[in-house]
Coordinates of C-alpha atoms in Angstrom, one line a residue:
Chain A
M1 CA 16.9 -20.5 73.4
G2 CA 16.5 -19.9 69.7
Y3 CA 14.0 -22.6 69.3
L4 CA 11.4 -20.5 71.2
S5 CA 11.0 -18.4 68.1
F6 CA 9.5 -21.5 66.5
L7 CA 6.7 -21.6 69.0
P8 CA 4.0 -20.8 66.3
E9 CA 5.2 -23.7 64.1
M10 CA 5.3 -26.0 67.2
V11 CA 1.8 -25.0 68.2
I12 CA 0.5 -25.9 64.7
L13 CA 2.4 -29.2 64.6
A14 CA 1.1 -30.1 68.1
F15 CA -2.5 -29.4 67.2
A16 CA -2.3 -31.2 63.9
C17 CA -1.1 -34.3 65.7
I18 CA -3.6 -33.9 68.6
I19 CA -6.5 -33.7 66.1
L20 CA -5.4 -36.9 64.5
I21 CA -5.0 -38.7 67.8
L22 CA -8.3 -37.4 69.3
D23 CA -10.2 -38.8 66.3
L24 CA -9.3 -42.3 67.5
F25 CA -10.9 -41.9 70.8
S26 CA -14.0 -39.8 70.2
S27 CA -17.2 -40.6 68.4
K28 CA -18.2 -36.9 68.1
K29 CA -16.5 -35.2 65.2
N30 CA -17.8 -31.7 65.3
Y31 CA -15.1 -30.0 67.5
F32 CA -12.1 -30.5 65.1
F33 CA -13.2 -27.3 63.3
S34 CA -12.9 -25.2 66.5
L35 CA -9.6 -27.0 67.5
A36 CA -8.0 -26.1 64.1
L37 CA -9.1 -22.5 64.5
I38 CA -7.8 -22.4 68.1
A39 CA -4.5 -23.7 66.8
L40 CA -4.2 -21.0 64.2
V41 CA -5.2 -18.2 66.6
L42 CA -2.7 -19.4 69.2
A43 CA 0.0 -19.5 66.5
L44 CA -0.9 -16.0 65.4
V45 CA -0.6 -14.7 69.0
T46 CA 2.8 -16.5 69.6
I47 CA 4.3 -15.0 66.4
F48 CA 4.1 -11.6 68.0
L49 CA 5.7 -12.6 71.3
P50 CA 9.1 -11.1 71.5
F51 CA 11.4 -14.2 71.5
S52 CA 14.9 -13.6 70.6
S53 CA 16.1 -15.5 67.6
N54 CA 19.8 -14.5 67.7
S55 CA 21.2 -17.7 69.3
N56 CA 23.4 -19.9 67.3
S57 CA 21.6 -23.2 67.7
L58 CA 21.3 -25.5 64.7
I59 CA 17.7 -24.8 64.0
T60 CA 18.0 -21.0 63.8
Q61 CA 20.8 -21.5 61.3
M62 CA 18.5 -23.5 59.1
F63 CA 15.6 -21.0 59.0
F64 CA 15.6 -17.2 58.7
R65 CA 13.8 -15.4 61.4
D66 CA 13.7 -12.0 59.7
S67 CA 10.8 -9.6 59.1
M68 CA 10.0 -11.1 55.6
A69 CA 9.6 -14.5 57.2
K70 CA 7.3 -12.9 59.8
F71 CA 5.3 -11.2 57.1
F72 CA 4.7 -14.5 55.2
R73 CA 4.0 -16.5 58.4
V74 CA 1.3 -14.0 59.5
T75 CA -0.2 -14.0 56.0
F76 CA -0.3 -17.8 55.8
I77 CA -1.9 -18.2 59.3
V78 CA -4.6 -15.6 58.3
A79 CA -5.1 -17.4 55.0
A80 CA -5.3 -20.8 56.7
S81 CA -7.9 -19.5 59.2
L82 CA -10.0 -18.2 56.4
I83 CA -9.7 -21.6 54.6
I84 CA -10.8 -23.4 57.7
L85 CA -13.8 -21.1 58.0
I86 CA -14.9 -21.8 54.5
S87 CA -14.2 -25.5 54.8
N88 CA -16.8 -26.1 57.4
D89 CA -19.7 -26.6 55.0
W90 CA -17.8 -29.0 52.9
A91 CA -16.1 -30.9 55.7
R92 CA -19.3 -31.5 57.6
K93 CA -20.4 -33.9 54.9
S94 CA -17.1 -35.8 55.0
N95 CA -16.3 -38.9 57.1
F96 CA -12.7 -37.9 57.5
R97 CA -13.0 -34.5 59.2
S98 CA -10.1 -34.8 61.5
E99 CA -7.7 -35.9 58.7
Y100 CA -8.9 -33.0 56.6
Y101 CA -8.2 -30.4 59.3
S102 CA -4.9 -31.9 60.3
F103 CA -3.7 -32.0 56.7
I104 CA -4.7 -28.3 56.4
L105 CA -2.6 -27.6 59.5
F106 CA 0.3 -29.6 58.1
A107 CA 0.2 -27.7 54.9
T108 CA 0.1 -24.5 56.8
L109 CA 3.2 -25.6 58.7
G110 CA 4.9 -26.5 55.5
I111 CA 4.3 -23.2 53.8
M112 CA 5.3 -21.3 57.0
L113 CA 8.6 -23.2 57.1
M114 CA 9.1 -22.7 53.3
A115 CA 8.8 -19.0 53.6
S116 CA 11.6 -18.9 56.2
A117 CA 13.9 -21.6 55.0
G118 CA 17.5 -20.5 54.9
E119 CA 19.2 -23.7 53.8
L120 CA 18.8 -26.2 51.0
V121 CA 17.9 -29.3 53.1
S122 CA 15.3 -27.5 55.3
M123 CA 13.9 -25.8 52.1
Y124 CA 13.5 -29.2 50.4
I125 CA 11.9 -30.8 53.4
S126 CA 9.4 -28.0 54.0
L127 CA 8.6 -27.8 50.3
E128 CA 7.9 -31.5 50.3
L129 CA 5.8 -31.3 53.5
T130 CA 3.6 -28.8 51.7
S131 CA 3.4 -30.8 48.5
L132 CA 2.6 -34.0 50.3
S133 CA -0.2 -32.4 52.3
F134 CA -1.6 -30.9 49.1
Y135 CA -1.4 -34.2 47.2
A136 CA -3.5 -35.8 49.9
L137 CA -5.9 -32.9 50.1
V138 CA -6.5 -32.8 46.4
A139 CA -7.4 -36.5 46.3
F140 CA -9.4 -36.1 49.5
S141 CA -12.9 -36.7 48.2
K142 CA -12.5 -40.5 48.3
G143 CA -15.5 -41.6 46.2
D144 CA -15.1 -38.8 43.7
L145 CA -13.2 -40.0 40.6
K146 CA -12.3 -36.5 39.5
S147 CA -10.7 -35.8 42.9
S148 CA -8.6 -39.0 42.7
E149 CA -7.6 -38.4 39.2
A150 CA -6.6 -34.8 40.0
G151 CA -4.6 -36.1 43.0
L152 CA -2.8 -38.7 40.8
K153 CA -1.9 -36.2 38.1
Y154 CA -0.7 -33.6 40.6
L155 CA 1.3 -36.2 42.5
I156 CA 3.1 -37.7 39.4
L157 CA 3.9 -34.3 37.9
G158 CA 4.8 -32.9 41.4
V159 CA 7.3 -35.7 42.1
I160 CA 8.9 -35.2 38.7
S161 CA 9.2 -31.5 39.3
S162 CA 10.6 -32.1 42.8
D163 CA 13.2 -34.4 41.3
V164 CA 14.2 -31.9 38.7
L165 CA 14.5 -29.2 41.4
L166 CA 16.4 -31.6 43.6
F167 CA 18.9 -32.3 40.8
G168 CA 19.4 -28.5 40.6
L169 CA 20.0 -28.3 44.3
A170 CA 22.4 -31.2 44.2
L171 CA 24.5 -29.5 41.5
I172 CA 24.6 -26.3 43.5
Y173 CA 25.7 -28.2 46.5
G174 CA 28.4 -29.9 44.3
L175 CA 29.6 -26.6 42.9
T176 CA 29.9 -24.9 46.3
G177 CA 30.1 -27.6 48.9
A178 CA 27.6 -25.6 50.9
T179 CA 24.0 -25.8 51.7
R180 CA 23.3 -22.6 53.5
F181 CA 22.1 -19.7 51.3
S182 CA 24.6 -17.2 52.8
E183 CA 27.5 -19.7 52.3
I184 CA 26.4 -20.4 48.7
A185 CA 26.3 -16.7 48.0
S186 CA 29.8 -16.2 49.3
I187 CA 31.3 -19.3 47.5
L188 CA 29.4 -19.1 44.3
P189 CA 31.4 -16.2 42.6
R190 CA 34.3 -18.6 42.3
T191 CA 32.5 -21.3 40.4
F192 CA 29.4 -19.7 38.8
S193 CA 30.8 -19.6 35.2
E194 CA 30.8 -23.4 34.9
P195 CA 28.3 -25.1 32.6
A196 CA 27.0 -27.2 35.5
F197 CA 25.8 -24.0 37.1
L198 CA 23.8 -23.1 34.0
L199 CA 22.2 -26.6 34.1
S200 CA 21.3 -26.2 37.8
L201 CA 19.8 -22.8 37.1
I202 CA 17.5 -24.2 34.4
F203 CA 16.5 -27.0 36.8
L204 CA 15.8 -24.6 39.6
V205 CA 13.7 -22.4 37.4
A206 CA 11.7 -25.4 36.1
G207 CA 11.2 -26.7 39.6
F208 CA 10.1 -23.4 41.1
G209 CA 8.1 -22.6 38.0
F210 CA 6.1 -25.7 38.6
K211 CA 5.3 -24.8 42.2
I212 CA 4.4 -21.3 41.3
A213 CA 2.5 -22.5 38.2
L214 CA 4.3 -20.5 35.5
V215 CA 3.4 -21.2 32.0
P216 CA 5.5 -23.9 30.5
F217 CA 5.1 -25.8 33.8
H218 CA 1.4 -25.1 34.4
M219 CA -0.4 -28.2 33.0
W220 CA -1.3 -29.6 36.4
V221 CA -3.0 -26.5 37.7
P222 CA -6.5 -26.5 36.0
D223 CA -6.9 -30.3 36.6
A224 CA -5.8 -30.1 40.2
Y225 CA -8.0 -27.1 41.0
E226 CA -11.1 -28.6 39.3
G227 CA -10.7 -32.0 40.9
A228 CA -9.8 -30.7 44.4
P229 CA -12.4 -29.8 47.0
T230 CA -13.0 -26.0 46.5
P231 CA -11.4 -24.8 49.8
V232 CA -8.3 -26.9 49.1
A233 CA -8.1 -25.3 45.6
A234 CA -8.3 -21.9 47.3
F235 CA -5.5 -22.8 49.8
M236 CA -3.3 -24.1 47.0
S237 CA -3.8 -21.0 44.9
V238 CA -2.8 -18.6 47.7
G239 CA -0.6 -20.7 50.1
S240 CA 1.7 -22.8 48.1
K241 CA 2.0 -20.2 45.4
A242 CA 3.0 -17.4 47.8
A243 CA 5.4 -19.7 49.7
A244 CA 7.1 -20.8 46.4
F245 CA 7.5 -17.1 45.6
A246 CA 9.0 -16.5 49.0
I247 CA 11.6 -19.2 48.3
T248 CA 12.2 -17.9 44.8
I249 CA 13.0 -14.5 46.2
R250 CA 15.3 -15.9 48.8
I251 CA 17.2 -18.3 46.5
F252 CA 17.5 -16.1 43.4
L253 CA 18.1 -12.7 45.1
G254 CA 19.9 -14.2 48.1
A255 CA 21.9 -17.3 47.2
L256 CA 22.3 -16.8 43.5
A257 CA 22.5 -13.0 43.4
V258 CA 25.9 -13.1 41.7
A259 CA 24.6 -14.9 38.7
Q260 CA 21.9 -12.3 38.1
N261 CA 22.9 -11.9 34.4
F262 CA 22.0 -15.5 33.7
W263 CA 18.6 -15.8 35.3
S264 CA 17.3 -12.3 35.0
I265 CA 16.7 -12.9 31.2
L266 CA 14.3 -15.7 32.0
L267 CA 12.0 -14.0 34.4
P268 CA 10.3 -11.4 32.1
L269 CA 9.9 -14.1 29.5
L270 CA 8.2 -16.5 31.9
A271 CA 6.0 -13.6 33.2
V272 CA 4.8 -12.7 29.7
L273 CA 4.1 -16.3 28.8
S274 CA 2.2 -16.9 32.0
M275 CA 0.1 -13.8 31.7
T276 CA -0.8 -14.2 28.1
L277 CA -1.5 -17.9 28.0
G278 CA -3.3 -17.9 31.4
N279 CA -5.6 -15.0 30.3
L280 CA -6.3 -16.3 26.8
V281 CA -7.2 -19.8 27.9
A282 CA -9.3 -18.5 30.8
L283 CA -11.5 -16.7 28.2
V284 CA -13.0 -20.0 27.0
Q285 CA -13.5 -21.8 30.3
T286 CA -17.0 -22.8 31.3
N287 CA -16.2 -24.2 34.8
I288 CA -15.6 -21.4 37.3
K289 CA -12.9 -23.3 39.1
R290 CA -11.0 -23.9 35.9
M291 CA -11.4 -20.3 35.0
L292 CA -10.0 -19.2 38.4
A293 CA -7.1 -21.7 37.9
Y294 CA -6.1 -20.1 34.6
S295 CA -6.6 -16.7 36.2
S296 CA -4.2 -17.8 39.0
I297 CA -1.6 -18.7 36.3
A298 CA -2.0 -15.2 34.9
Q299 CA -1.7 -13.6 38.3
A300 CA 1.5 -15.6 38.9
G301 CA 2.8 -13.9 35.8
Y302 CA 2.0 -10.4 37.2
V303 CA 3.7 -11.3 40.5
L304 CA 6.8 -12.5 38.7
M305 CA 7.1 -9.1 37.0
G306 CA 7.8 -7.7 40.5
I307 CA 10.8 -10.0 40.9
A308 CA 11.9 -9.4 37.3
A309 CA 12.1 -5.7 38.1
L310 CA 15.2 -6.6 40.3
S311 CA 14.7 -3.8 42.8
A312 CA 13.6 -3.4 46.4
F313 CA 10.6 -1.6 45.1
G314 CA 9.7 -4.5 42.8
I315 CA 10.0 -7.0 45.7
S316 CA 7.7 -4.8 47.8
G317 CA 5.2 -4.9 45.0
T318 CA 5.5 -8.7 44.9
L319 CA 4.8 -8.9 48.7
Y320 CA 1.9 -6.5 48.4
Y321 CA 0.5 -8.3 45.5
L322 CA 0.7 -11.6 47.3
L323 CA -1.1 -10.1 50.3
A324 CA -3.8 -8.6 48.2
Y325 CA -4.1 -11.8 46.1
T326 CA -4.6 -13.9 49.3
F327 CA -7.7 -12.0 50.4
T328 CA -9.0 -11.6 46.8
N329 CA -8.7 -15.2 45.7
I330 CA -9.9 -16.7 49.0
C331 CA -13.0 -14.4 48.7
A332 CA -13.7 -15.6 45.2
F333 CA -13.2 -19.3 46.1
A334 CA -15.3 -18.8 49.3
A335 CA -18.2 -17.6 47.2
V336 CA -17.8 -20.5 44.8
T337 CA -17.6 -22.9 47.7
V338 CA -20.9 -21.6 49.2
F339 CA -22.5 -21.7 45.8
A340 CA -21.3 -25.2 44.9
S341 CA -22.2 -26.7 48.2
Q342 CA -25.8 -25.4 47.9
T343 CA -26.4 -26.0 44.2
G344 CA -23.9 -28.7 43.4
S345 CA -22.8 -26.9 40.3
E346 CA -19.5 -25.1 39.3
E347 CA -20.5 -24.1 35.8
I348 CA -20.4 -20.3 35.1
K349 CA -23.8 -20.4 33.4
D350 CA -25.4 -21.6 36.6
F351 CA -24.4 -18.4 38.4
A352 CA -27.1 -16.6 36.3
G353 CA -29.2 -14.4 38.5
L354 CA -27.2 -14.9 41.6
S355 CA -27.9 -11.4 42.7
Q356 CA -31.6 -12.3 43.2
R357 CA -30.9 -15.6 44.9
S358 CA -28.3 -14.2 47.4
P359 CA -27.4 -10.5 47.1
T360 CA -24.6 -10.9 49.7
L361 CA -22.9 -13.7 47.8
A362 CA -23.3 -11.9 44.5
L363 CA -21.7 -8.7 45.9
A364 CA -18.8 -10.6 47.5
L365 CA -18.0 -12.5 44.3
T366 CA -18.3 -9.4 42.2
I367 CA -15.9 -7.5 44.5
S368 CA -13.4 -10.3 44.4
L369 CA -13.5 -10.6 40.6
L370 CA -13.2 -6.9 40.1
S371 CA -10.2 -6.9 42.5
L372 CA -8.7 -9.8 40.5
A373 CA -9.1 -7.7 37.4
G374 CA -7.4 -4.8 39.1
M375 CA -10.2 -2.3 39.3
P376 CA -9.7 0.9 41.4
L377 CA -11.1 0.9 45.0
F378 CA -10.0 -2.7 45.4
A379 CA -6.8 -4.4 46.6
G380 CA -6.0 -5.7 43.1
F381 CA -5.7 -2.2 41.7
V382 CA -3.1 -0.9 44.2
A383 CA -1.2 -4.2 43.9
K384 CA -1.0 -4.1 40.1
F385 CA -0.2 -0.3 40.1
Y386 CA 2.7 -1.0 42.6
I387 CA 4.2 -3.8 40.4
F388 CA 3.7 -2.0 37.1
A389 CA 5.3 1.1 38.5
S390 CA 8.3 -0.8 39.8
V391 CA 8.8 -2.4 36.4
A392 CA 8.4 0.9 34.6
L393 CA 11.0 2.4 36.9
Q394 CA 13.5 -0.2 35.6
K395 CA 12.7 1.0 32.0
L396 CA 11.1 -2.3 31.0
Y397 CA 8.3 -0.5 29.2
W398 CA 7.4 -3.3 26.8
L399 CA 6.7 -5.6 29.8
V400 CA 4.3 -3.0 31.3
A401 CA 2.6 -2.7 27.9
V402 CA 2.1 -6.5 27.7
A403 CA 0.8 -6.5 31.2
L404 CA -1.7 -3.7 30.5
I405 CA -3.0 -5.5 27.4
N406 CA -3.4 -8.6 29.5
T407 CA -5.3 -6.8 32.2
A408 CA -7.7 -5.7 29.6
I409 CA -8.2 -9.2 28.4
S410 CA -8.7 -10.5 31.9
L411 CA -11.3 -7.9 32.5
Y412 CA -13.4 -9.5 29.8
Y413 CA -13.8 -12.9 31.4
Y414 CA -14.2 -11.6 34.9
L415 CA -16.9 -9.3 33.7
M416 CA -18.6 -12.2 31.9
V417 CA -19.2 -13.8 35.3
V418 CA -20.4 -10.5 36.8
K419 CA -22.8 -10.2 33.8
Q420 CA -24.2 -13.7 34.6
I421 CA -24.6 -12.7 38.3
Y422 CA -26.4 -9.4 37.7
I423 CA -28.0 -9.3 34.2
V424 CA -28.9 -12.8 33.1
P425 CA -32.2 -13.9 34.7
P426 CA -32.0 -16.8 37.2
V427 CA -33.2 -20.3 36.3
S428 CA -34.4 -21.1 39.8
K429 CA -35.4 -18.5 42.4
E430 CA -34.4 -20.6 45.3
P431 CA -32.4 -18.5 47.7
I432 CA -28.9 -19.5 48.7
L433 CA -28.2 -19.6 52.4
I434 CA -24.7 -18.7 53.7
S435 CA -23.7 -20.5 56.9
L436 CA -22.2 -18.5 59.7
P437 CA -18.5 -19.5 59.2
S438 CA -18.6 -18.8 55.5
R439 CA -20.4 -15.5 56.2
V440 CA -17.6 -14.5 58.6
A441 CA -14.9 -15.5 56.0
L442 CA -16.7 -13.6 53.2
Q443 CA -17.0 -10.5 55.4
L444 CA -13.3 -10.6 56.5
T445 CA -12.0 -11.1 53.0
V446 CA -14.2 -8.3 51.5
F447 CA -13.0 -6.1 54.4
G448 CA -9.4 -7.0 53.6
I449 CA -9.9 -6.3 49.9
L450 CA -11.4 -2.9 50.6
L451 CA -8.9 -2.0 53.2
L452 CA -5.9 -2.9 51.0
G453 CA -7.6 -1.0 48.1
I454 CA -8.6 2.2 49.9
Y455 CA -6.1 2.6 52.7
P456 CA -2.9 0.9 51.5
G457 CA -0.5 3.4 53.3
P458 CA 0.4 1.5 56.5
F459 CA 0.8 -1.8 54.6
I460 CA 3.1 -0.3 52.0
K461 CA 5.1 1.3 54.8
T462 CA 5.5 -2.1 56.6
I463 CA 6.4 -3.9 53.4
G464 CA 8.8 -1.2 52.4
A465 CA 10.6 -1.6 55.8
I466 CA 10.8 -5.4 55.2
T467 CA 12.4 -5.2 51.7
K468 CA 14.7 -2.3 52.4
N469 CA 17.5 -4.5 53.8
L470 CA 16.8 -7.5 51.6
F471 CA 18.2 -6.3 48.4
I472 CA 21.9 -5.8 48.0
T473 CA 23.2 -4.9 44.5
Chain B
M1 CA 40.4 -45.2 38.9
I2 CA 36.7 -44.2 39.4
T3 CA 36.4 -40.5 39.7
L4 CA 33.6 -38.1 40.6
N5 CA 32.8 -37.7 36.9
H6 CA 32.0 -41.4 36.6
F7 CA 29.5 -41.2 39.4
L8 CA 27.9 -38.0 38.0
T9 CA 27.6 -39.4 34.5
L10 CA 25.9 -42.5 35.9
G11 CA 23.6 -40.3 38.0
A12 CA 22.7 -38.2 34.9
I13 CA 22.1 -41.3 32.8
L14 CA 19.8 -42.8 35.5
F15 CA 18.0 -39.5 35.8
C16 CA 17.3 -39.4 32.1
I17 CA 16.1 -43.0 32.0
G18 CA 13.8 -42.3 34.9
L19 CA 12.4 -39.1 33.3
F20 CA 11.9 -40.9 30.0
G21 CA 10.2 -43.8 31.6
A22 CA 8.0 -41.6 33.8
L23 CA 6.8 -39.7 30.8
S24 CA 6.3 -42.6 28.4
K25 CA 4.9 -45.5 30.5
R26 CA 1.2 -46.2 30.6
N27 CA 1.1 -48.3 33.8
I28 CA 0.8 -46.1 36.9
I29 CA 2.9 -48.5 39.0
A30 CA 5.7 -48.5 36.4
I31 CA 5.6 -44.7 36.4
M32 CA 6.0 -44.7 40.2
M33 CA 9.1 -47.0 39.8
F34 CA 10.7 -44.6 37.3
L35 CA 10.0 -41.7 39.7
E36 CA 12.0 -43.7 42.3
L37 CA 14.8 -44.1 39.8
M38 CA 14.9 -40.4 39.2
T39 CA 15.2 -39.7 42.9
N40 CA 17.8 -42.3 43.4
A41 CA 19.9 -40.8 40.6
V42 CA 19.8 -37.5 42.4
N43 CA 20.8 -39.4 45.6
L44 CA 23.7 -40.9 43.9
S45 CA 24.9 -37.5 42.8
L46 CA 24.4 -36.1 46.3
I47 CA 26.4 -38.9 47.9
S48 CA 29.3 -38.7 45.4
F49 CA 29.5 -34.9 45.8
S50 CA 29.5 -35.5 49.5
K51 CA 32.3 -38.1 49.2
Y52 CA 34.5 -36.1 46.8
I53 CA 33.9 -32.4 47.6
T54 CA 33.0 -32.2 51.3
P55 CA 34.4 -35.5 52.8
I56 CA 34.4 -34.1 56.3
T57 CA 31.0 -32.4 56.7
I58 CA 29.1 -35.1 54.8
R59 CA 26.2 -32.8 54.2
G60 CA 25.3 -34.5 51.0
Q61 CA 24.8 -37.8 52.7
I62 CA 22.5 -36.3 55.3
F63 CA 20.6 -34.6 52.5
A64 CA 20.3 -38.0 50.7
I65 CA 18.8 -39.6 53.8
F66 CA 16.1 -36.9 54.0
V67 CA 15.4 -37.3 50.4
M68 CA 14.9 -41.1 50.8
V69 CA 12.4 -40.5 53.6
V70 CA 10.4 -38.0 51.6
T71 CA 10.4 -40.2 48.5
A72 CA 9.1 -43.2 50.5
A73 CA 6.3 -41.0 51.8
E74 CA 5.5 -39.7 48.3
I75 CA 5.3 -43.2 46.8
G76 CA 3.2 -44.5 49.7
L77 CA 0.7 -41.7 49.1
G78 CA 0.8 -42.3 45.4
L79 CA 0.0 -46.0 45.8
A80 CA -2.9 -45.1 48.1
I81 CA -4.4 -42.9 45.4
V82 CA -3.8 -45.6 42.8
L83 CA -5.7 -48.1 45.0
C84 CA -8.5 -45.5 45.3
I85 CA -8.7 -45.2 41.5
Y86 CA -8.4 -49.0 41.0
R87 CA -11.4 -49.7 43.3
S88 CA -13.8 -47.6 41.3
R89 CA -12.2 -47.9 37.8
E90 CA -10.6 -51.4 37.8
T91 CA -7.6 -50.0 35.9
T92 CA -4.0 -48.9 36.5
Q93 CA -3.5 -47.5 32.9
I94 CA -2.9 -43.8 33.1
D95 CA -4.6 -43.1 29.8
E96 CA -7.8 -44.6 31.0
V97 CA -8.0 -42.0 33.8
N98 CA -9.1 -39.1 31.6
L99 CA -12.0 -37.2 33.1
L100 CA -10.2 -33.9 33.4
K101 CA -9.3 -32.2 30.1
W102 CA -8.3 -28.7 29.2

């Protein structure tokens, strides 16, 4: 009966197909939004049903059903619901509403399976399910050349990186003859000094680095985010990034834990590169989506520091950061979505005087930007503190110093937007109206940011319990 | 006698040709073909690993079948996007698709 623990995934899959099929028969298109929301709420409820996952059926061997998987699945369903709420304004203008919502659901399914994959084949399939949905979603605005171009670039680079990753997986399979993470971990000590293993390690780092958007592999990110519909960019920045981090934790700390000496050198290096380059290039951006794209590259660097700390405390920091980042980034992108759908502009200079045109929107955007910068009171502060503390505990003081300098740099470009919002006088006084779904999404994310920033206790406790058993060294 | 090493060498060479072609070609359709070549190089390695290392469980062959399906889907989606670009731009040259920079 192990398959019953997959009920949330099954619900989402079923609704994604139902939405596609219903579109063939109905002329009215306005209920797909509610159907997609219902699917996610149902999935959220079924996650908490107490199904046992201990049986030895094939599918429960391919996916972990542990508490970390549960944490990520809940986070992803909440994120996807928020994305659907902010999509409504944009999707109403599209002729392909049902396809849009079902792709969002397929992407949700993909990231949920990614976060729980326990075996190479299932990991690859769920990773590709996510990627394919996102390629289609990025290129979704059919008449918009920017969108098609972004989709094409993302697809070509994404397929190359998948192939590189796949070659790495094939080599690991060849060295161990196993595909399950636990088997690989037990067989690998016999073969891990071979040169082929080093090659596969490099390929894995490159492949996952691309999905996470770490610096030498980040070139697709700004283009894909700028060209994609804004809600899709929001979903990519939180969903696929967090899922790729989940897999990275599972593979590197689970399957490849014996080879720690080889890969643990790379992580701080990649973290420093991502933070520094992401923040420096973000300084000169004029388009807010591109700025948020570079900021998301920098944020990936901070999160990677948590893994580089190589301790249960560091992994807890990573999970907390990803949770905080989900709310923060969706809030920022939600504000940009509302603004862009009313004014048609995504340039930072057009945000001038937003506080007079819509105080609510201005406040929400300011809170999310300050949280991204890591100011106290907001989720970003606790998350950064958590990660920096875990790195400092491992005596990697230089890494903390670089991260602190980077935080100062990032404060500059976040505050430049806040300055536009509050100090620069507006060009037009026309008020910006926020539709009901977007309003709900903004309120929920701001609430999440403040809750995680002011009262982090229960969350830290839950996450601590998740990572306690994860780390064996 | 053809050994595992021969297959792996062939796979690695094909992979490199594919990577080089995908990064150096200007025509989008040609890029897609080189992407296929890369994937098939990996498939070759997977199947030869499966034949020589785990001849009984054949996990590598099953892996390769899944990879083929995924690649077919990827290339199908890629061609759809190319068509979309071709309709408005009348071009399949990758360097003429250059709206997004820096």
